[in-house]
XYZ file of C-alpha atoms in Angstrom:
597
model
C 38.594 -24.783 29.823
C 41.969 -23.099 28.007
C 41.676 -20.036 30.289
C 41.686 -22.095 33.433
C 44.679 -23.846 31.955
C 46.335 -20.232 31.080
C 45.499 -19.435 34.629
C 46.889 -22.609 36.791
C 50.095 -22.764 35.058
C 50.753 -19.069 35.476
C 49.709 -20.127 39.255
C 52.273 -22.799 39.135
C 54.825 -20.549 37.425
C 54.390 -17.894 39.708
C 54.791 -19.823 42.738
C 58.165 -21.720 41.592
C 59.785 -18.337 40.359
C 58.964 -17.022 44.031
C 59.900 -19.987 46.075
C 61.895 -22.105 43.881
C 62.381 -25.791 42.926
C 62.184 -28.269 44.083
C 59.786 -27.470 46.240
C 60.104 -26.468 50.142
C 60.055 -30.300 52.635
C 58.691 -27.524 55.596
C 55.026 -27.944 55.699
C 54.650 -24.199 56.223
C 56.577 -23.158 53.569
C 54.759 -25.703 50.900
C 51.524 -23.751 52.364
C 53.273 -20.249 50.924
C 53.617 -21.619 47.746
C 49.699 -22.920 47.619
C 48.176 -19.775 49.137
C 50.335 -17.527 46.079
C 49.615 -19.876 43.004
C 46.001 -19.932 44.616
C 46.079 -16.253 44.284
C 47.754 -15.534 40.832
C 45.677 -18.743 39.368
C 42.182 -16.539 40.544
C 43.561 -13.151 39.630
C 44.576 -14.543 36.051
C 41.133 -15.968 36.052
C 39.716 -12.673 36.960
C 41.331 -10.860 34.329
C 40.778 -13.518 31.274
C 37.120 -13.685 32.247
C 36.908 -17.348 33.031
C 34.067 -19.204 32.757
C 32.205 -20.963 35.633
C 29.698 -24.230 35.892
C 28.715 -25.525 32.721
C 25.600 -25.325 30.325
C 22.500 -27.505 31.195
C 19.531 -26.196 29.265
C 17.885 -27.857 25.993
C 17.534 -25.171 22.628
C 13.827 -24.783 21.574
C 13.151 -25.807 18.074
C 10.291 -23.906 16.594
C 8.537 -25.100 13.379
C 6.217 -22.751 10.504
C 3.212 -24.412 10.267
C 1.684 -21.873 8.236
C -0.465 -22.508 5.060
C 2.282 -20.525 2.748
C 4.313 -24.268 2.935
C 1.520 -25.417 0.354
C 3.233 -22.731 -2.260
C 5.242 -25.770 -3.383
C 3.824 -28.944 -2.315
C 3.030 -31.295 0.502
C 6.630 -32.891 0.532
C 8.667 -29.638 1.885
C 6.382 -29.560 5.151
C 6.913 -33.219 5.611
C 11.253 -32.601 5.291
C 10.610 -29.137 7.499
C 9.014 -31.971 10.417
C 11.313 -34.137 10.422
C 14.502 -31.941 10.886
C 12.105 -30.504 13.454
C 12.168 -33.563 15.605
C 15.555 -34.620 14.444
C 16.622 -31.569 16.252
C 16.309 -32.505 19.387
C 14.490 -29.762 21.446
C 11.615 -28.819 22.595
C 9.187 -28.593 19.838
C 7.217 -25.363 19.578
C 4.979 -24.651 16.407
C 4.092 -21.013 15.406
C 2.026 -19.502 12.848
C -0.538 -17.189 14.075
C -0.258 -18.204 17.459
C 2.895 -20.126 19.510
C 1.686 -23.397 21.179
C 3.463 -26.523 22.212
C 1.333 -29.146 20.239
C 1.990 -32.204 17.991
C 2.976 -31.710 14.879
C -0.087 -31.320 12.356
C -0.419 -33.620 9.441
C -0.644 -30.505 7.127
C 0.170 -26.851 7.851
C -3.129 -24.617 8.333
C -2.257 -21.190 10.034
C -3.191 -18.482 8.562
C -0.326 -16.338 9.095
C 3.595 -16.548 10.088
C 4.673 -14.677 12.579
C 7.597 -16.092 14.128
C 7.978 -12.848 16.703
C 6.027 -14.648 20.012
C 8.324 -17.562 19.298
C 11.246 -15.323 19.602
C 9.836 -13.574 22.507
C 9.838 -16.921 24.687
C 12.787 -17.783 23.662
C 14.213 -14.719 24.758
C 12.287 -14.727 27.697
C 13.362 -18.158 28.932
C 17.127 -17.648 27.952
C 17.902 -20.718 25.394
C 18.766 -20.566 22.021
C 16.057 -21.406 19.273
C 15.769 -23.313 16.305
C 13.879 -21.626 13.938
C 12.016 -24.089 10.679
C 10.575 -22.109 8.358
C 9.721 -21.878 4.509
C 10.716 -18.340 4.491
C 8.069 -16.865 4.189
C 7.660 -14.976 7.372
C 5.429 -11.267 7.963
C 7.925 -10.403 10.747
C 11.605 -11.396 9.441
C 13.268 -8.664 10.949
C 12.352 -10.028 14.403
C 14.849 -12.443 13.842
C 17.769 -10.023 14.174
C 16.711 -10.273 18.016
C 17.582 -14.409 18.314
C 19.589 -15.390 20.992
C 23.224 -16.058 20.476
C 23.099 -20.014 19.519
C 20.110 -19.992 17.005
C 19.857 -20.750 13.963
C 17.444 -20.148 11.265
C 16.711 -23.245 8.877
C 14.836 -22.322 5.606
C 13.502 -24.588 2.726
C 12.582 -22.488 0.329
C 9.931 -22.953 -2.763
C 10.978 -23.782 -6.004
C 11.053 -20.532 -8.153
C 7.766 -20.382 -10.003
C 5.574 -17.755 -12.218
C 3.104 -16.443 -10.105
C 1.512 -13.229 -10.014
C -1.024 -12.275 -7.145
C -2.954 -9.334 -5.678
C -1.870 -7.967 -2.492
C -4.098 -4.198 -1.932
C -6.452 -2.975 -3.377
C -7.948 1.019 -3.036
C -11.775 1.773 -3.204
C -13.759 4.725 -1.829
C -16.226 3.136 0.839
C -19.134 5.023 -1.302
C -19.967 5.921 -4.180
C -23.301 7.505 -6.315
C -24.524 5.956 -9.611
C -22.548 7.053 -12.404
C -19.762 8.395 -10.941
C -16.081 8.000 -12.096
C -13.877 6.784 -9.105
C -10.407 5.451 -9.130
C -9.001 1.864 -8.183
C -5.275 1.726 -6.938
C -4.399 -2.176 -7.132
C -0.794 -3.617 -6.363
C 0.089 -6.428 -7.716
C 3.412 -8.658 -6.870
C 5.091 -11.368 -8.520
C 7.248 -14.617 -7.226
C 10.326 -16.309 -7.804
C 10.306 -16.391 -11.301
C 10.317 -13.790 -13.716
C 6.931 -12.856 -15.494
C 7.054 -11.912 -19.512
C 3.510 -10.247 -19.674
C 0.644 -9.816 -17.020
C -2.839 -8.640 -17.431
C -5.066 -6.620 -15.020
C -8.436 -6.738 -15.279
C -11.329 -4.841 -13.040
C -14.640 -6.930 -13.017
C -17.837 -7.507 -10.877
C -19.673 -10.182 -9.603
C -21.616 -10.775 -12.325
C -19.111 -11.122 -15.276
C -19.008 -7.543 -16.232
C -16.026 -6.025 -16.901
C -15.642 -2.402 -16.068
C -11.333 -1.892 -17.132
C -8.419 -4.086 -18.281
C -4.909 -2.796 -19.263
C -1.539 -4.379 -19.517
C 1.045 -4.885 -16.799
C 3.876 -5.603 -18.823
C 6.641 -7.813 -17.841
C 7.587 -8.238 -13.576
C 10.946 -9.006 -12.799
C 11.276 -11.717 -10.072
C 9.697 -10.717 -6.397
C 8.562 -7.071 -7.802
C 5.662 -5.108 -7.054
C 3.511 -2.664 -9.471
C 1.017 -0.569 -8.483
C -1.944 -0.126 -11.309
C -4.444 2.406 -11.393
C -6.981 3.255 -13.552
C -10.725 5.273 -13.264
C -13.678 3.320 -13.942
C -17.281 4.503 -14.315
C -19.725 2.919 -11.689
C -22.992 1.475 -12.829
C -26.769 3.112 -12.190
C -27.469 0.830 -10.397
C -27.311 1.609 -6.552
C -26.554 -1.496 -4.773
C -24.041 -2.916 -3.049
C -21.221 -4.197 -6.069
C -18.686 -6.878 -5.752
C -15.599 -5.749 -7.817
C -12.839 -8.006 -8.410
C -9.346 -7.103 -9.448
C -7.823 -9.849 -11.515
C -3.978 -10.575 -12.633
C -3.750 -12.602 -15.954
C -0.400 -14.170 -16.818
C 0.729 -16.878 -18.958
C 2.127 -20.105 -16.628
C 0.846 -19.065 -13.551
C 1.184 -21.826 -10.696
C -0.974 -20.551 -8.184
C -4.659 -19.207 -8.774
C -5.999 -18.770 -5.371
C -4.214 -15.551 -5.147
C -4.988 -14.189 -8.739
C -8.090 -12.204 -7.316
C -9.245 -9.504 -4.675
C -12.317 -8.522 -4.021
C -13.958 -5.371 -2.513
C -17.539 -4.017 -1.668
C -18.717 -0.524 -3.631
C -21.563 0.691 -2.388
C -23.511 2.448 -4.522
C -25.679 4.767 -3.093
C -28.623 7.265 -4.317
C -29.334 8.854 -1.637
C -27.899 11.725 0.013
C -24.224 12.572 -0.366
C -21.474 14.546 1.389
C -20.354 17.900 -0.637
C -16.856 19.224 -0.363
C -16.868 22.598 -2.864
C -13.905 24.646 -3.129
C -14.077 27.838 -4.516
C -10.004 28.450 -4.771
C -8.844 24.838 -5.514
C -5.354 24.487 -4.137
C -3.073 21.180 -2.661
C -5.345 21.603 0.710
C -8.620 20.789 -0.826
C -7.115 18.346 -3.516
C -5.198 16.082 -0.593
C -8.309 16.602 1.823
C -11.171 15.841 -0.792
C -8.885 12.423 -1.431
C -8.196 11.725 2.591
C -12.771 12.509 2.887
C -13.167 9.970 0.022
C -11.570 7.219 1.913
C -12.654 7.870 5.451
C -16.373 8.567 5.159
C -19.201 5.808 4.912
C -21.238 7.972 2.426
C -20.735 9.031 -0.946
C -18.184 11.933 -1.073
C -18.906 14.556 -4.137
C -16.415 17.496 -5.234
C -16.695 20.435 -6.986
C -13.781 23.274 -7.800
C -14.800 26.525 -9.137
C -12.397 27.157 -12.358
C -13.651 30.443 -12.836
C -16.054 33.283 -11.420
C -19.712 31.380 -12.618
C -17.730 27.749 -13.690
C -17.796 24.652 -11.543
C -16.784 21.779 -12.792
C -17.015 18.068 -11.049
C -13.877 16.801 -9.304
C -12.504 13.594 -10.863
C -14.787 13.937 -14.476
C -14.287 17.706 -14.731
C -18.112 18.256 -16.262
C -19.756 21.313 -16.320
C -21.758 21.876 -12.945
C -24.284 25.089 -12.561
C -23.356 27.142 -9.661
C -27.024 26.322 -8.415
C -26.882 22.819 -8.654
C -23.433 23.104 -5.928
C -25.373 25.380 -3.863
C -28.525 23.020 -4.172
C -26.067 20.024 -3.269
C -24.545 21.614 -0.129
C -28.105 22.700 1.514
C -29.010 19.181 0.746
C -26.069 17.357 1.942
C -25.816 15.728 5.240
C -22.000 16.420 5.451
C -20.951 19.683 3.759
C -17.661 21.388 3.424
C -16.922 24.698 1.836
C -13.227 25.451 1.062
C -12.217 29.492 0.312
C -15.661 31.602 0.181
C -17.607 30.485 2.087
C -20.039 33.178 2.059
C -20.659 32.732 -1.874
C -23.653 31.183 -1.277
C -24.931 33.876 1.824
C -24.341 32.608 5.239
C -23.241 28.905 5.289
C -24.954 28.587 8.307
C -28.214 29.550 7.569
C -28.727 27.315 3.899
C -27.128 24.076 4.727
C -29.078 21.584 7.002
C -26.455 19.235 7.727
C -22.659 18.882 9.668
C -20.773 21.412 8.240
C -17.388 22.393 7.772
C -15.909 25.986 6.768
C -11.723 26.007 5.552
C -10.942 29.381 5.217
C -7.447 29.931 3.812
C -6.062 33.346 4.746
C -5.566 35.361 2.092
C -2.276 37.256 3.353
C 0.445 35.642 4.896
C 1.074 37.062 8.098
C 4.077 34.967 9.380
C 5.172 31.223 9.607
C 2.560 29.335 12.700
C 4.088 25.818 14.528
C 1.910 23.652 15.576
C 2.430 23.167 19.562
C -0.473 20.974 21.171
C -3.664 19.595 20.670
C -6.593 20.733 23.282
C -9.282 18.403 24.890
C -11.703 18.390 22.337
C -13.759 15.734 20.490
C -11.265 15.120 18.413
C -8.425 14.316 20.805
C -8.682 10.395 20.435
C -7.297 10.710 17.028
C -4.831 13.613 17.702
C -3.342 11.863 21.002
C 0.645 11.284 20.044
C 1.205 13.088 17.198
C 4.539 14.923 16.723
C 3.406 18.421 16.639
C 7.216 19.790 17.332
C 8.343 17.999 13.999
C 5.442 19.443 11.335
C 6.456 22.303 8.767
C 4.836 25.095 9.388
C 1.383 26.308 8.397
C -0.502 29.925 7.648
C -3.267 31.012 9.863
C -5.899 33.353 9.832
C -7.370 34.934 12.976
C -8.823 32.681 15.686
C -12.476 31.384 15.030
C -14.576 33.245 17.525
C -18.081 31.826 19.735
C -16.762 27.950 19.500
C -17.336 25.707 22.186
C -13.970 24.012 21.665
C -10.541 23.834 19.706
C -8.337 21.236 19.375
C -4.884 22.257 17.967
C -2.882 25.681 19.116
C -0.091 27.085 16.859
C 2.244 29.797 17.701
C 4.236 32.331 15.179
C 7.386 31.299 15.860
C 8.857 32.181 19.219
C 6.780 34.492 20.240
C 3.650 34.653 22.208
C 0.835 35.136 19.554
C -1.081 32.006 19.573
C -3.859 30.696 16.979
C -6.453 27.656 16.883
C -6.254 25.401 13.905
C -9.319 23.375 14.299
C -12.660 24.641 16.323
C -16.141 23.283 16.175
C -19.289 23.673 18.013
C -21.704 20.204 18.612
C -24.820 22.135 19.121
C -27.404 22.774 17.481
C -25.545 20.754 14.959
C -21.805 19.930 14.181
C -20.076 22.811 12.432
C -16.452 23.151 12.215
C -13.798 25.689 10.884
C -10.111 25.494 10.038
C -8.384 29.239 9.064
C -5.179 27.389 7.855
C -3.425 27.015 4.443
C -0.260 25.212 3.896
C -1.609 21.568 5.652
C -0.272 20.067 2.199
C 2.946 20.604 3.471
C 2.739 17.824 6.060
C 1.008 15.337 3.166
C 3.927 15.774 0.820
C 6.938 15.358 3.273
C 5.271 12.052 4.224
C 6.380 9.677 6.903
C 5.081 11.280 10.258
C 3.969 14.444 9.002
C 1.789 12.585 6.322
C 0.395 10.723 9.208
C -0.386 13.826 11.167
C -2.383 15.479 7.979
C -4.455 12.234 8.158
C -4.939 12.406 11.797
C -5.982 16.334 12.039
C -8.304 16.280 8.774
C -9.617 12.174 9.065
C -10.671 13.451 13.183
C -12.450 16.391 11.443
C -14.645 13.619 9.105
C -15.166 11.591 11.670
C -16.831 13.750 13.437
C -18.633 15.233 11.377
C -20.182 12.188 9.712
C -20.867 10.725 13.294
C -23.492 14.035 13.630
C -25.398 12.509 10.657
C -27.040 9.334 11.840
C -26.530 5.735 10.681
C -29.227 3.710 11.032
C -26.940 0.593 11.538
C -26.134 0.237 15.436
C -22.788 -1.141 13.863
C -20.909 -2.109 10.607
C -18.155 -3.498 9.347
C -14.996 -1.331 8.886
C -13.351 -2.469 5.995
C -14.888 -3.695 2.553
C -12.627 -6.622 2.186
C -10.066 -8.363 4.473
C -8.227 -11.697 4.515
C -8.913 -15.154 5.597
C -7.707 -15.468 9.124
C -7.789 -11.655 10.115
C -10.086 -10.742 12.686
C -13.382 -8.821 11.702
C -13.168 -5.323 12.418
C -16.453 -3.506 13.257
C -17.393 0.515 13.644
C -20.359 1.428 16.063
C -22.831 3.387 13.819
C -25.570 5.781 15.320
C -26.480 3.345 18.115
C -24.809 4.212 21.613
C -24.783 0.386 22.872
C -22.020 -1.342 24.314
C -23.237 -5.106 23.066
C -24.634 -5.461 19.668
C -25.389 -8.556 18.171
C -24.647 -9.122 14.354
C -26.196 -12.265 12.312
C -23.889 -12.995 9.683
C -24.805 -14.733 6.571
C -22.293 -16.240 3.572
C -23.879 -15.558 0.235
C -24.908 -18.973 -1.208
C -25.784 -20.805 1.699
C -28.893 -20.791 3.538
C -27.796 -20.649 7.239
C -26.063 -17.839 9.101
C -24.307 -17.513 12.343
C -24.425 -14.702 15.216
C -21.883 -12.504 17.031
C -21.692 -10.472 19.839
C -19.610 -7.343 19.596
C -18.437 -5.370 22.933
C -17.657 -1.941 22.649
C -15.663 -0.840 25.826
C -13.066 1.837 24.027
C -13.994 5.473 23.352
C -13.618 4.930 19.794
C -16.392 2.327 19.216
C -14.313 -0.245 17.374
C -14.903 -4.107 18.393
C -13.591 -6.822 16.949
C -14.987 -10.569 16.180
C -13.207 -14.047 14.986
C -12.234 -14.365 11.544
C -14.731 -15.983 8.675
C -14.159 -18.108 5.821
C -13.353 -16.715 2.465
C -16.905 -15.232 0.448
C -19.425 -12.476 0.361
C -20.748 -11.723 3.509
C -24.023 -9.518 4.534
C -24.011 -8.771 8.002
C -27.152 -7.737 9.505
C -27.304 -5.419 12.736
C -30.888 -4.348 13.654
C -32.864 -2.878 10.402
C -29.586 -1.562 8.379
C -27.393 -4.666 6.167
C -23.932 -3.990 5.279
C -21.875 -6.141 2.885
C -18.339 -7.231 2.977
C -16.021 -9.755 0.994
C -13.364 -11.769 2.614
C -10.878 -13.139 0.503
C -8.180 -15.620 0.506
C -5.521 -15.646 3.108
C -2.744 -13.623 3.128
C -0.375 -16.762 3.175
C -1.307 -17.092 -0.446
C 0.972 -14.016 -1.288
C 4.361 -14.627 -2.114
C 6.908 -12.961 -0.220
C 11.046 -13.113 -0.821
C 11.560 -15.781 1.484
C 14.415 -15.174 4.011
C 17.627 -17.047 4.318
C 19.488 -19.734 6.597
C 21.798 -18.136 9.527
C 23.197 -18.739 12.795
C 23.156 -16.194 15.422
C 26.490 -15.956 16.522
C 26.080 -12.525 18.502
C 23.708 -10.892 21.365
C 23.289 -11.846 24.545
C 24.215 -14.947 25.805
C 21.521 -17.591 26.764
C 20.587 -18.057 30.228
C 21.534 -21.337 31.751
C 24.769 -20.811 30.166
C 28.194 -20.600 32.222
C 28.120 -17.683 33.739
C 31.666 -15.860 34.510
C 33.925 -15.928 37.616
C 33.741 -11.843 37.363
C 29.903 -12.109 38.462
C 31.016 -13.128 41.972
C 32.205 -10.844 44.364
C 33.812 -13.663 46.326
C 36.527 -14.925 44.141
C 37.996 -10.899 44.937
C 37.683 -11.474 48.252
C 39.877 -14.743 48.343
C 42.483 -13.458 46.825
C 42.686 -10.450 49.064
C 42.339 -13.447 51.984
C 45.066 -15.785 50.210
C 47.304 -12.867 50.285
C 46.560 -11.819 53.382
C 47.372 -15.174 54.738
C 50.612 -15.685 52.575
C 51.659 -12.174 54.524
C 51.341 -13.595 58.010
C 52.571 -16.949 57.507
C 55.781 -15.276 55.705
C 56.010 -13.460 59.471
C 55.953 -16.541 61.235
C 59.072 -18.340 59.147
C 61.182 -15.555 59.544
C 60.759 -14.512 55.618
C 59.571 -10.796 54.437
């Protein structure tokens, strides 16, 4: 409203210093005077950007109804509803999902994610009214709120709690091997004097326990430590636990995983010239095949020891362990053993590092191959560069090209052949590179090496026409499922809770390339799933909404763009230009026809 004042009396103003006071008694001449303050009050609107109509829509008002309110007691919800409705919007609730419903009695989602509720704000132009405990997975999507928001948090008391958030297994395993558990633990509001980790399966053993130490408030420590699995092949429950003195909330003291212990056969990986290739790839194999992964590094001409336990190995039990394996991969020589193609059985695949360097080789593109599912979008033009030998010859395909620098000589990276059985081979050195930079290049070591295991493992057969794809997930996450050696689109899965006698069924739909379905999400327990003859086991453990997070704080958004439904400005029509061109115009001719110039 000020600029429109600003504008009419500069009209006004304008008019009197060109025609004078008092005013003109000739009607013509009092028409001059309107037609130039009409003018100079639009082209002073024009230039101070003045505001048209006025602003009729109602804010939305969105309220957490997630179960991380319960953190600190019934009575914060209750306060967090009724500023909700004292607002006086339209009421949205948002969680794991945005709906327009009544408020609940008690918060139940299993997640908060308040980025959909942004989204439709955004969408529909009106400023939102956000309701939260703080706890939020996607708090940087508020930085996006329309200008006229505002963020309301009521926080949790500051309490001692320490929980579990990750936790690091290999898929597989064999009886009475030594594997190593990564676990991160995180701690609230309050600071914690001394914590205790402890590693521990179903049935009360205990496998490992150290000391944490002391967590400052809303830290995070990652603990590792090697354990030795049982004989015992099975399928184990282990459960990392955090111990600490005053801790307020239990339900998030404990993660459990599936190892499954296997005594059957096993995929080999032997290196004969050890190296940061074969250490980073023998860790990436662990964690990306279903069967148990063994390693063994050749110290010395005649020495092999076991990777992770370092004990003694005869050279004929590796060679005995590759022909027998149904994955195998031989890293350096791999003719130390006579033709790797003619004493193994199974996949295989041969890494031969060059031995002389014979200039610097950029990755370019990846090929159609089987492995361009996982290779699709990867920044080839950003990865340090690698060492090649000469191309593989007699493959049926290859799926990455790399040229020495700018010139024209071009070599494969990856080739493989799918028949009579899968067999690939890599003449690189240097992959480690990508690993260590991390970030995108880490990513792309994953992709190119992970694509090479899955492939390989998919030539061995799995008797299960589909399993699940992670040991352990979260209450409220959906159920992720791999298709095994079956080719079917629809599988059905009966799904039974440990401890009770009834089961349910699900029907999974595979309709991407990459075999991966998904199903709803399951109650927290131990779960067997059952898919034709084959069982596989999988835990699924308390929500994530259990985990504290640093909660976020109360703000307005004062900035971005404005709302729609709000005034819009007299520069957005083309028409207030043309009247003063016309009011001008018009002042001109009637000037003429009084005699004035």
């Amino acid at each position: 409203m000020i600029i429109w004042l600003i504008a009419i009396c500069a009209g006004a103003l304008a008019a009197v210093w060109h025609y004078g006071w008092p005013l003109p008694h000739d009607r013509n001449r009092r028409l001059l005077v309107a037609l130039r303050a009409v003018a100079v009050v639009i082209a002073v609107a024009l230039l101070l950007d003045a505001p048209i109509g006025a602003r009729r829509s109602r804010p939305l008002v969105a309220l957490d109804v997630s179960g991380s309110w319960a953190q600190g007691g019934a009575g914060r919800f209750a306060e967090g509803a009724q500023r909700a409705r004292a607002a006086g919007g339209d009421l949205l609730l948002f969680g794991d999902s945005v709906r327009a419903l009544a408020v609940p009695d008690r918060p139940t989602d299993g997640a908060s994610r308040v980025g959909p509720a942004v989204d439709r704000a955004s969408a529909l132009g009106r400023a939102l009214t956000v309701i939260t405990d703080g706890q939020l997975e996607d708090a940087e999507l508020l930085d996006q709120l329309p200008a006229g928001s505002r963020v309301e948090v009521l926080p949790s008391p500051a309490a001692v709690d320490v929980a579990v958030r990750s936790l690091e297994l290999p898929q597989a395993v064999a009886p009475g091997d030594t594997v190593e558990v990564r676990a991160l633990f995180v701690s609230a509001g309050a600071a914690v004097s001394a914590a205790t980790a402890l590693v521990r399966l179903a049935d009360g053993t205990t496998l490992a326990t150290a000391p944490l130490g002391p967590l400052p408030p809303w830290s995070e420590r990652e603990w590792r430590v090697r354990v030795r699995v049982p004989e015992r092949p099975d399928a184990l429950v282990v459960r990392i636990i955090a111990l600490a003195a005053g801790d307020v909330e239990h339900r998030n003291d404990t993660l459990s995983s599936v190892l499954d212990v296997r005594g059957g056969p096993t995929a080999v990986f032997a290196s004969t010239s050890p190296d940061e290739d074969s250490r980073f790839a023998l860790d990436l194999m662990r964690g990306a095949m279903a069967l148990t992964v063994r390693g063994f590094v050749r110290v010395a001409p005649g020495q092999w020891r076991q990777d992770g336990t370092l004990a003694p190995v005869a050279e004929s039990a590796v060679r005995e362990a590759l022909a027998r394996a149904p994955v195998a991969v031989l890293h350096g020589d791999t003719t130390l053993f006579g033709p790797p193609r003619a004493f193994t059985r199974g996949s295989l695949l041969l890494v031969v590092p060059p031995r002389d360097e014979d200039g610097e080789y950029f990755t370019e593109r990846a090929l159609a191959s089987p492995l361009s599912p996982s290779l699709a979008g990867v920044p080839w033009d950003s990865l340090p560069p690698v060492v090649l030998g000469p191309s593989p010859a007699g493959t049926a395909w290859s799926a990455l090209l790399a040229r020495r620098g700018r010139r024209f000589d071009e070599r494969v990276v990856v080739a493989g052949d799918d028949a009579p059985r899968r067999i690939a081979v890599m003449p690189v050195r240097g992959l480690w590179r990508w690993r260590f930079r991390g970030g995108r290049s880490a990513d792309a070591f994953a992709a190119v090496w992970g694509s090479v295991f899955d492939w390989l493992a998919r030539g061995e057969a799995d008797e299960r026409p589909a399993r699940a794809a992670s040991p352990w997930l979260r209450e409220g996450e959906p159920v992720t499922w791999r298709r095994g050696a079956g080719r079917d689109s629809v599988v059905t899965v009966r799904l039974r809770r440990d401890g009770t006698a009834s089961g349910d069924t699900v029907t999974l739909r595979f309709h991407d390339a990459a075999g991966v379905a998904t199903s709803p999400s399951l109650a927290a327990g131990v779960w067997r799933a059952t898919v034709g003859e084959g069982t596989s086991v999988f835990v699924v453990n308390a929500g994530a909404e259990w985990i504290p997070r640093r909660p976020v704080i109360s703000r307005s958004a004062v900035a971005g763009d404005a709302a729609r439904g709000a005034a819009s400005s007299l520069r957005s029509g083309w028409w207030w230009y043309a009247l003063i061109v016309s009011a001008l115009c018009a002042e001109w001719v009637m000037r003429r026809r009084v005699g004035l110039r």
